[in-house]
XYZ file of C-alpha atoms in Angstrom:
395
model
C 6.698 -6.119 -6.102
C 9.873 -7.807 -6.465
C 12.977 -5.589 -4.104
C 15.572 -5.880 -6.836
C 18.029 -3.408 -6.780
C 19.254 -2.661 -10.885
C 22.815 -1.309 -11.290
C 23.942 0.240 -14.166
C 27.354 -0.496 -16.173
C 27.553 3.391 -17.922
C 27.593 6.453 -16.106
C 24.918 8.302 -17.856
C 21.114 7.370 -16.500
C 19.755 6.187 -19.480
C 22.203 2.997 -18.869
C 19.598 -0.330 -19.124
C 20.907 -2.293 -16.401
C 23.018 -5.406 -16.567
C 23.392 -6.779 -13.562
C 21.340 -6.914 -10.421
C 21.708 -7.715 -6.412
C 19.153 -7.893 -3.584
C 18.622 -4.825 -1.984
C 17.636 -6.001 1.972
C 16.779 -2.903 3.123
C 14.015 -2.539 0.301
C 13.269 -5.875 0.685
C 12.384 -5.515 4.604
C 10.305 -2.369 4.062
C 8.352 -4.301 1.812
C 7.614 -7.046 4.604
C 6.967 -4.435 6.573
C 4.285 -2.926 4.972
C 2.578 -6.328 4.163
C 2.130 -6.279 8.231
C 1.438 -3.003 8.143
C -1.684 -4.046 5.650
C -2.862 -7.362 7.946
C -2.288 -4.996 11.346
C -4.717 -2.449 9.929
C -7.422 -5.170 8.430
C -6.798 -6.614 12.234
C -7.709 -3.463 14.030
C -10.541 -1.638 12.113
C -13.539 -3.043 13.377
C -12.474 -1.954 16.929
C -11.967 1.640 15.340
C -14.485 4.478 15.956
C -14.825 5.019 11.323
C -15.110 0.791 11.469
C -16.607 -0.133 14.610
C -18.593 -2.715 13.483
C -17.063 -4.750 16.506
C -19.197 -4.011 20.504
C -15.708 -3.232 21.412
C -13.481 -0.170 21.043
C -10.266 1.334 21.596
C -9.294 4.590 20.254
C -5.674 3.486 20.089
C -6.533 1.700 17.183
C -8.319 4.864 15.374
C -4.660 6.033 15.920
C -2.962 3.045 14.038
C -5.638 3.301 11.322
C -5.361 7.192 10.369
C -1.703 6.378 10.021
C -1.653 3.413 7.952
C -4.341 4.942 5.767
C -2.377 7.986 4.913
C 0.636 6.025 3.574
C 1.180 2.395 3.197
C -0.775 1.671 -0.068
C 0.928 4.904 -1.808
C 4.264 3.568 -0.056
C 3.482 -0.283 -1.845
C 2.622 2.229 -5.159
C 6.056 3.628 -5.250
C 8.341 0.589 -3.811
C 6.591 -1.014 -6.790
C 7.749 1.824 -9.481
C 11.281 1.455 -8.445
C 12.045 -1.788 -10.740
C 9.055 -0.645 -13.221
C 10.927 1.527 -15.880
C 14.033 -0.388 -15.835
C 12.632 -3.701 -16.126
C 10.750 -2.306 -19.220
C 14.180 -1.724 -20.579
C 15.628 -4.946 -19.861
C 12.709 -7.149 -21.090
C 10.979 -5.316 -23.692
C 7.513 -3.920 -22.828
C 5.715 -6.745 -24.389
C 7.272 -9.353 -22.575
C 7.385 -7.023 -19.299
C 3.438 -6.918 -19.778
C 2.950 -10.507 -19.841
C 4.893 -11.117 -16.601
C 2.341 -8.348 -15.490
C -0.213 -9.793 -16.511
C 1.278 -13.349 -14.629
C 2.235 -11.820 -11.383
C -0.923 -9.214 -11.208
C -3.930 -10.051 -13.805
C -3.836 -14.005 -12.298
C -3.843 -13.281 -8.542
C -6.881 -10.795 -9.712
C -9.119 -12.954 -11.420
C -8.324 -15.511 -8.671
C -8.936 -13.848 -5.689
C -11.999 -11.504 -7.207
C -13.866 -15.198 -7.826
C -12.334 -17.149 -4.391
C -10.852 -15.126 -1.920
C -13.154 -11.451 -1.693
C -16.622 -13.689 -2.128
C -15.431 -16.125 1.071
C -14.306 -12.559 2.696
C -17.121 -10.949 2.503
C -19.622 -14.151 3.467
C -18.242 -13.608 6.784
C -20.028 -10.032 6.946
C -23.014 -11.150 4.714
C -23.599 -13.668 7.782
C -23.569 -11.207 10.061
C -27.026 -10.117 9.128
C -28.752 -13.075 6.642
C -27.703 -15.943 8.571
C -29.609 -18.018 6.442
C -27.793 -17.505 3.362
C -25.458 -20.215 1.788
C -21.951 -19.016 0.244
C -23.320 -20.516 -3.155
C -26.251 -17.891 -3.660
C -24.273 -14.751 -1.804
C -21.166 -15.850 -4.599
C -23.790 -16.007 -7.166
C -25.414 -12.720 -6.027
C -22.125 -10.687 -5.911
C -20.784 -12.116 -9.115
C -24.028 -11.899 -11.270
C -26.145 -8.539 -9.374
C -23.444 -7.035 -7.319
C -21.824 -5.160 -5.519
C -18.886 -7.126 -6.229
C -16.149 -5.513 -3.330
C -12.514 -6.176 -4.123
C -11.230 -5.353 -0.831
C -7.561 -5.134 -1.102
C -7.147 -6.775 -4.336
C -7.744 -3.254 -6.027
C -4.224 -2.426 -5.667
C -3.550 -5.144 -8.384
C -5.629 -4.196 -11.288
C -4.581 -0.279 -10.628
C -0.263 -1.529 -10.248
C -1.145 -3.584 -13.470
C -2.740 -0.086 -15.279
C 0.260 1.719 -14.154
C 2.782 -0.505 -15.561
C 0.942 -0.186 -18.909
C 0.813 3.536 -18.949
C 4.320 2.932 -17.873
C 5.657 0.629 -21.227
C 3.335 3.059 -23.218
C 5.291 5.989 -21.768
C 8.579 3.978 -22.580
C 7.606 3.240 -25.818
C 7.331 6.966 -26.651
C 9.910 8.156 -24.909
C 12.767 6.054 -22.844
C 14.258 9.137 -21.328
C 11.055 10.729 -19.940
C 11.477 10.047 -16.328
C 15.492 10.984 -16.457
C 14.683 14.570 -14.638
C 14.029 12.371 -11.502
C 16.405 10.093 -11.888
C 18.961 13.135 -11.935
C 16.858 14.606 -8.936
C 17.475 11.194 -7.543
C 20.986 11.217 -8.208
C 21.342 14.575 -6.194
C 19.020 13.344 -3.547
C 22.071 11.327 -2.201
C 23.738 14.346 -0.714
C 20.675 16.662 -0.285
C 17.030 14.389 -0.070
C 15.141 17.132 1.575
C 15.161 18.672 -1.887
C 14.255 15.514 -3.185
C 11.684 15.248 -0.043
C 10.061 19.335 -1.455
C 9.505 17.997 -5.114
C 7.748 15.050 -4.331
C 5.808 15.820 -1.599
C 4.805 19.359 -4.421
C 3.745 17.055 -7.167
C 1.626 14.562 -4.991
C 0.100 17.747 -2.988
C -0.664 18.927 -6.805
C -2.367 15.706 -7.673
C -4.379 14.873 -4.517
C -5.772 17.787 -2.953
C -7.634 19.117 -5.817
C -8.550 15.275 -6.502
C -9.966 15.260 -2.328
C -11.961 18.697 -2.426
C -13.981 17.534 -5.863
C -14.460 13.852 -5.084
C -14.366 13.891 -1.398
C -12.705 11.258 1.059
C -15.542 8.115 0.135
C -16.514 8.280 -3.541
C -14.788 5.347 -5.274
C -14.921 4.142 -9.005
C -16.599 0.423 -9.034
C -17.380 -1.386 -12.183
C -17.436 -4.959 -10.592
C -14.448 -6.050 -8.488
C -12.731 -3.303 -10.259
C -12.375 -0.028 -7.656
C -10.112 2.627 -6.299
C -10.829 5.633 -4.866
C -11.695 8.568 -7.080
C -9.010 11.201 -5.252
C -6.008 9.448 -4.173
C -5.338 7.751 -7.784
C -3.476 10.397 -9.542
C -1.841 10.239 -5.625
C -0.657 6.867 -6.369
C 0.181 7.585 -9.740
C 2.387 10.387 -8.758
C 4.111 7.703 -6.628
C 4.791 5.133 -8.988
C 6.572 7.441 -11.096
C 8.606 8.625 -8.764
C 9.533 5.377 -7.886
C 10.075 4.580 -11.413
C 12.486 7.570 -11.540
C 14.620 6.705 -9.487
C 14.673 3.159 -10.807
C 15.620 4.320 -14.237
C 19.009 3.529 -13.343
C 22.105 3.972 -10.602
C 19.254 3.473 -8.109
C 22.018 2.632 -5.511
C 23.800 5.877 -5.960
C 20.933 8.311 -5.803
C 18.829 8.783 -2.672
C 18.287 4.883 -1.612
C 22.087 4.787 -1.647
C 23.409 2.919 1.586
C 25.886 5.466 2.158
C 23.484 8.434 1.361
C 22.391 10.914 3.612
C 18.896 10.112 4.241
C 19.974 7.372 6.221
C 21.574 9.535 8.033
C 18.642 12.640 8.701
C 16.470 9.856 9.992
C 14.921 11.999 12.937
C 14.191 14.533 10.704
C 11.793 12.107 8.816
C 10.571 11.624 12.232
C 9.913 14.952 13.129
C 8.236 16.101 9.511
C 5.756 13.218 9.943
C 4.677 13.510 13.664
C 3.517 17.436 13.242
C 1.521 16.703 10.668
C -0.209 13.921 11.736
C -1.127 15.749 15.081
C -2.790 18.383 12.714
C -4.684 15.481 11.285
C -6.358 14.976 14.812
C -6.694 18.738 14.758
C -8.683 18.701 11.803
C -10.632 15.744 12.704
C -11.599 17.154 16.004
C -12.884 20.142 13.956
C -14.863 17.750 11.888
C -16.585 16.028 14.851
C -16.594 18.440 17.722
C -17.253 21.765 16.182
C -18.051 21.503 12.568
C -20.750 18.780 13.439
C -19.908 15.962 10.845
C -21.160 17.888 7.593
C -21.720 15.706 4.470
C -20.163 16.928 2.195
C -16.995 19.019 4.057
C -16.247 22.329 3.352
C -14.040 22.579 0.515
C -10.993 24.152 2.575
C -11.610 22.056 5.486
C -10.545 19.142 2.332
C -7.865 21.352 1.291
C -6.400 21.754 4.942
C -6.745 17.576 5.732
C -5.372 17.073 1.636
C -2.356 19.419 2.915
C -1.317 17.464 5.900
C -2.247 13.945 4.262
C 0.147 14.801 1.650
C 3.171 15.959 4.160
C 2.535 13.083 6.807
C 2.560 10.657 3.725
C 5.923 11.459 1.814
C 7.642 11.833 5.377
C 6.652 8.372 7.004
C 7.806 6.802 3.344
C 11.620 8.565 4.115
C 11.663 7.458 7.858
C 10.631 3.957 6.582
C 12.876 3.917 3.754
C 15.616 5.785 6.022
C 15.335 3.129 8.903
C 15.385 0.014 7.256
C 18.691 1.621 5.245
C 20.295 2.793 8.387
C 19.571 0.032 10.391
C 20.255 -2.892 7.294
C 22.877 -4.669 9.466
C 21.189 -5.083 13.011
C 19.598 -8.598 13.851
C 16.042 -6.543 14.863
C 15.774 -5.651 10.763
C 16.519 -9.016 9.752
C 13.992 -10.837 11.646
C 12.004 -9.448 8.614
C 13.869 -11.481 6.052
C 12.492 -14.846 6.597
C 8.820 -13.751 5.484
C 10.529 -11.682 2.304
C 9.668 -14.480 0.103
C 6.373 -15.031 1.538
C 5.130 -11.065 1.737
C 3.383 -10.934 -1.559
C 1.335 -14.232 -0.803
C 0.258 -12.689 2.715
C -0.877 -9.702 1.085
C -3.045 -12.088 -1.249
C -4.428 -14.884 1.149
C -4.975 -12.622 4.250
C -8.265 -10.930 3.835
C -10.722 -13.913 3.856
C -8.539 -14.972 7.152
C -8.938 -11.613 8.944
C -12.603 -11.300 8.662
C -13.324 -15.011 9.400
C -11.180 -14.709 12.814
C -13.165 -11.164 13.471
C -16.591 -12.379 12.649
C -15.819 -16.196 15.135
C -14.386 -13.043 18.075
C -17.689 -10.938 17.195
C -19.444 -12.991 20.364
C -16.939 -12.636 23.056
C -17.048 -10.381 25.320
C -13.365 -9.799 25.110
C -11.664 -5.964 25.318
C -10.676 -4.989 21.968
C -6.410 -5.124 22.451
C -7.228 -8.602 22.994
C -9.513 -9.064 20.241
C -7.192 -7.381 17.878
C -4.029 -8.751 19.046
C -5.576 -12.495 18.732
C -6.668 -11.468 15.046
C -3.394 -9.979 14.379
C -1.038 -12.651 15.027
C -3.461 -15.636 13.805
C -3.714 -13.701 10.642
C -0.044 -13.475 10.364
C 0.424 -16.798 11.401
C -2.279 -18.323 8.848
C -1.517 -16.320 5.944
C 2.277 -16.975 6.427
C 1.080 -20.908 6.406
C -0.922 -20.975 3.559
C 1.123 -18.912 1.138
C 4.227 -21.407 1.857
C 1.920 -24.151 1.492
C 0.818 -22.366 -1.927
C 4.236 -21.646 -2.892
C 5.039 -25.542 -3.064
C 2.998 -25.945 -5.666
C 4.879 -26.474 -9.150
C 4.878 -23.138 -10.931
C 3.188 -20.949 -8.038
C 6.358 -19.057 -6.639
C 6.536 -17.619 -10.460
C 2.897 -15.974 -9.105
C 3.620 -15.656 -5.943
């Protein structure tokens, strides 16, 4: 998850990269979307899917249905930008064991520590009697075993495997995007219709056969059935444009997509409204059926899809337009912390929402309180973490 920007010394793409410079503006939407993650773990229980909170507030329903739709496929593709080139510089052996260092570790960790303490908080919800040794002993040895948001790990690690194997068989495989890339700094909507073709290819067939809730679970390892080829399709594209030049194709500073930021804006509120279209169908006149009807899927797949790829450009586009005013760079003194935050926060969240559970307190309040103590705590911890000899190579 590291926001290195890789130029290359030859003018032809397959160039492995010599050098290499921070790129802030990658860097901040990055933090970004670590909040993003600990905002919508602050606000679901107060939602009307989550509700497992008295309180309510459909404003939050509106933050979650956004989120959902892109930030983990966003994470997914920020993550393929330095995949295929760092294969290149370090071999794919020794790019798979700092893989294994940076993703595999945190895994095993936080599947044995972190998710078992995160989830006690729920378990004593309804068998207050329970100690954390027997519920750690019954998730680890009977199951289920949950992974929360730790699945993104073991699925980024499988990635960048089928990535070096990709490599090994052929190091100019992704160059088609990285050309598509390349011409995506004068014209990114074209860019914008390729990407947002392939991922509509991959996940709406993958929604209408698996549905919205079936996931894969074989212990603490999960991920939804439907949107994996979806996050697939957008680590490769991130690895694509990674290959090389990645600051002279469509993340260039100077390129246009920077500049057709309201455009983004406009391409990812229609579709999003059509989201509460459709969901309003669901509820109000199609009566909640279990399972959906398969074009009702289709329609929801369609507009996921759009909403998705279009938030990712007005992110991407803001935080590269805006890369010199103080407002984006009161992101850059958590940049070295985000990955940590991402790690620690989940046992933090639920603990804060499960001690709030008893007030009678409207649910802005309750939110907000869990918000910023969960950003706060989880900000705390993973510098205290971080001073530990060896951990910032982890985290």
């Amino acid at each position: 998850m590291s926001t290195i920007s890789h130029l290359a010394t030859r003018a032809d793409i397959g160039a492995a990269p010599q050098a290499k410079v921070r790129n802030p503006a990658l860097d901040r939407a990055r933090t970004f979307l670590t909040l993003v993650v600990l905002l919508h773990h602050a606000v679901i229980p107060y939602t009307y899917f989550g509700h497992t909170d008295p309180t309510y507030w459909i404003g939050f329903d509106m933050v979650v249905l956004a989120t959902d739709s892109f930030f983990m496929a966003m994470f997914f593709f920020l993550s393929g930008l330095f995949a295929w080139s760092g294969i290149a510089r370090k071999g794919p052996l020794n790019y798979l064991a700092d893989r294994l260092l940076r993703l595999g570790l945190p895994f095993v960790i936080c599947a044995f520590t972190l998710i078992p303490l995160a989830y006690y908080a729920i378990a004593l919800r309804h068998h207050p009697e329970i100690a954390f040794s027997e519920y750690w002993w019954n998730m680890v040895t009977k199951g289920p075993w949950p992974s929360g948001p730790i699945w993104f790990l073991w699925v980024l690690f499988a990635f960048n495997l089928l990535a070096c194997v990709l490599y090994r068989l052929s190091p100019n495989l992704l160059d088609p995007i990285n050309r598509l890339s390349l011409h995506g700094r004068r014209r990114p909507a074209v860019f914008f219709a390729v990407m947002l073709a392939v991922t509509a290819a991959f996940y709406v067939p993958g929604l209408v056969h698996y549905g919205p809730s079936n996931w894969l679970e074989f212990g603490p390892f999960s991920v939804q059935h439907g949107r994996v080829m979806l996050y697939a399709s957008y680590f490769f594209f991130g690895a694509g444009i990674g290959v090389a030049q990645m600051d002279r194709g469509l993340l260039a500073p100077d390129g246009r997509m920077a500049k057709v930021s309201w455009d983004w804006m406009v391409l990812a509120i229609v579709p999003y409204c059509l989201l509460w279209v459709l969901i309003f169908i669901k509820r109000e006149i199609l009566g909640n059926p279990s399972p959906l009807p398969d074009w009702y899927e289709a329609l929801y797949a369609i507009c996921f899809t759009v909403f998705s790829v279009a938030i990712m450009f007005l992110i991407l586009a803001f935080f590269q337009r805006f890369r010199q005013s103080g407002s984006a760079k009161l992101l850059d003194p958590m940049r070295a912390d985000a990955y940590g935050m991402f790690l620690v926060h989940y046992p933090i969240v639920l603990w804060l929402q499960y001690w709030l559970f008893d007030y009678g307190l409207p649910a802005i309040v309750k939110a907000t309180i869990g918000f910023v103590l969960t950003v706060a705590a989880s900000w705390a911890l993973t510098r205290a973490l971080r001073q530990i000899p060896g951990a910032s190579k982890v985290l």
